[in-house]
Amino acid sequence: MECLHSHGIIRRDLKPDNLILTEDHKAVKLADFGLAREESLTEMMTAETGTYRWMAPELYSTVTLRQGEKKHYNHKVDAYSFAIVLWELVHNKLPFEGMSNLQAAYAAAFKNTRPSADELPEDLALIVTSCWKEDPNDRPNFSQIIEMLLRYLTPFHRPSQLFQCESLLRMLYCNQNLQVQVL
């Protein structure tokens, strides 16, 4: 994601169905770039682009937009989606459980509802909730997200805690209930 953003590309549809886990379980690759586009500071982009449950709130409007109408947003929509995906991987369930995709999108956009981060370790909860900020300008970019994740995972690099790190990665990447494809 950092690479895409550094080249001015917004992903716009970051979700588990568009992530592929390599066979050695050491990397996650992005797939399906059909909705990705070049970011523009001046040009308006298609509103309501992506998959509702993982879409950032600013992709919706309090003014009804007809399908295909345009509005301005930036790469921070991907930070929001990333946090929803991370929450889903850790919890092994869909965010906004019991809601349709459209209801989940409405709750996020108009009621500022987010999945609960209460059961996450404090540092991981901070990463996730910072990506969910209502104002996209308050969300971290992917360079900052990477820094936060590395700080969070640093204790796991000690030899005595290597097993914990492997267990965490296994939990995050080998989740059978999510449709993550293996190359």
XYZ file of C-alpha atoms in Angstrom:
183
model
C 0.000 0.000 0.000
C 2.842 2.372 0.792
C 4.309 1.694 -2.651
C 0.987 2.344 -4.396
C 0.455 5.590 -2.531
C 4.021 6.743 -3.202
C 3.205 6.371 -6.908
C -0.044 8.314 -6.553
C -2.391 5.309 -6.751
C -5.436 4.883 -4.498
C -6.490 1.233 -4.086
C -10.162 1.988 -3.223
C -11.221 -1.638 -2.669
C -8.987 -3.062 0.039
C -10.730 -6.107 1.544
C -9.874 -9.752 2.364
C -11.182 -11.002 -0.990
C -8.510 -8.892 -2.700
C -5.582 -10.205 -0.639
C -3.525 -13.226 -1.628
C -1.281 -15.018 0.844
C 1.897 -16.459 -0.654
C 2.437 -20.190 -0.268
C 5.259 -19.686 2.263
C 2.908 -17.460 4.343
C 5.507 -14.682 4.413
C 3.780 -12.104 2.246
C 0.335 -10.830 1.416
C -0.143 -9.569 -2.116
C -2.811 -7.273 -3.464
C -5.113 -8.511 -6.220
C -7.882 -7.043 -8.387
C -6.886 -3.490 -9.175
C -10.092 -2.809 -11.117
C -11.123 0.118 -8.886
C -7.626 1.528 -8.302
C -6.953 4.911 -9.820
C -4.507 7.765 -9.856
C -5.012 10.212 -7.005
C -5.817 13.772 -7.966
C -5.724 16.836 -5.751
C -8.077 18.750 -8.022
C -10.122 16.205 -9.955
C -13.241 14.714 -8.395
C -13.531 10.918 -8.274
C -16.439 8.506 -8.440
C -18.260 8.314 -5.122
C -19.228 5.046 -3.436
C -16.367 3.126 -5.010
C -15.372 -0.119 -3.318
C -17.185 -2.693 -1.206
C -19.566 -1.153 1.328
C -18.442 -2.938 4.503
C -14.797 -1.868 3.989
C -15.368 1.585 2.460
C -14.266 4.735 4.249
C -17.093 7.006 5.457
C -16.061 9.917 3.239
C -16.985 7.864 0.194
C -20.598 8.515 1.184
C -22.382 11.811 1.292
C -25.122 13.347 3.402
C -26.409 14.642 0.083
C -27.775 11.814 -2.030
C -25.457 11.178 -4.958
C -26.623 9.413 -8.083
C -24.519 6.421 -9.069
C -21.394 7.593 -10.849
C -21.453 11.108 -9.391
C -18.121 12.511 -8.224
C -16.636 13.816 -4.971
C -13.177 14.534 -3.604
C -11.249 12.116 -1.379
C -7.666 10.890 -1.102
C -5.432 7.896 -0.290
C -6.573 7.962 3.358
C -9.610 5.906 2.280
C -7.184 2.969 2.052
C -5.977 3.463 5.645
C -9.570 3.149 6.850
C -10.119 -0.026 4.802
C -6.813 -1.479 6.021
C -7.921 -1.082 9.639
C -11.228 -2.816 8.931
C -9.328 -5.712 7.298
C -6.857 -5.904 10.208
C -9.720 -5.921 12.735
C -11.416 -8.699 10.743
C -8.243 -10.808 10.601
C -7.602 -10.507 14.324
C -11.212 -11.192 15.340
C -11.946 -13.846 12.691
C -15.354 -12.348 11.959
C -16.922 -9.703 9.786
C -16.980 -6.201 11.203
C -20.475 -4.860 11.900
C -21.767 -8.382 12.448
C -25.514 -8.729 11.976
C -25.674 -5.824 9.522
C -25.891 -5.971 5.761
C -23.001 -4.386 3.865
C -25.145 -1.320 3.186
C -26.241 -1.042 6.847
C -22.585 -1.290 7.918
C -21.638 1.481 5.508
C -24.498 3.670 6.744
C -23.493 3.105 10.396
C -19.874 4.049 9.646
C -20.693 7.075 7.507
C -23.648 8.630 9.276
C -23.400 7.394 12.870
C -19.580 7.282 13.109
C -19.881 3.650 14.256
C -16.774 1.491 14.206
C -16.182 -2.114 15.296
C -15.106 -2.384 18.930
C -11.360 -2.234 19.541
C -11.835 -3.071 23.239
C -10.536 -6.644 22.937
C -7.389 -5.651 21.054
C -4.056 -5.101 22.810
C -3.727 -1.389 23.572
C -1.020 -0.651 20.980
C -2.840 -2.542 18.234
C -6.111 -0.820 19.167
C -4.352 2.535 18.779
C -3.224 1.615 15.260
C -6.689 0.478 14.228
C -8.584 3.386 15.768
C -6.164 5.963 14.338
C -6.973 4.619 10.872
C -10.706 4.963 11.626
C -10.631 8.666 12.459
C -13.660 10.470 11.068
C -11.526 13.199 9.494
C -9.333 11.528 6.838
C -6.618 14.145 7.437
C -6.238 12.802 10.992
C -5.562 9.249 9.761
C -1.983 8.014 9.384
C -0.494 7.368 5.974
C 0.951 3.924 5.238
C 4.504 4.936 6.165
C 3.184 5.848 9.610
C 1.078 2.678 9.804
C 4.160 0.583 9.014
C 6.140 2.385 11.733
C 3.365 1.763 14.269
C 3.089 -1.917 13.300
C 6.852 -2.400 13.545
C 6.880 -0.813 17.015
C 3.979 -3.066 17.997
C 5.735 -6.203 16.698
C 9.253 -5.295 17.941
C 8.924 -7.180 21.256
C 8.222 -10.324 19.245
C 11.646 -10.167 17.626
C 13.340 -11.283 20.835
C 14.277 -15.013 20.614
C 12.309 -15.910 23.752
C 9.135 -14.560 22.171
C 9.619 -15.877 18.646
C 6.923 -18.494 19.191
C 4.435 -15.751 20.107
C 5.244 -13.917 16.897
C 4.728 -17.058 14.811
C 1.444 -17.707 16.610
C 0.266 -14.156 15.942
C 1.184 -14.407 12.270
C -0.515 -17.782 12.008
C -3.636 -16.282 13.580
C -3.564 -13.316 11.207
C -2.742 -15.145 7.984
C -4.005 -18.708 8.294
C -7.541 -17.868 9.195
C -9.663 -20.555 7.564
C -12.926 -18.598 7.736
C -11.663 -15.707 5.630
C -11.349 -16.170 1.903
C -7.612 -15.585 1.631
C -6.133 -17.321 -1.389
C -2.744 -19.038 -1.293
C -0.462 -18.649 -4.340
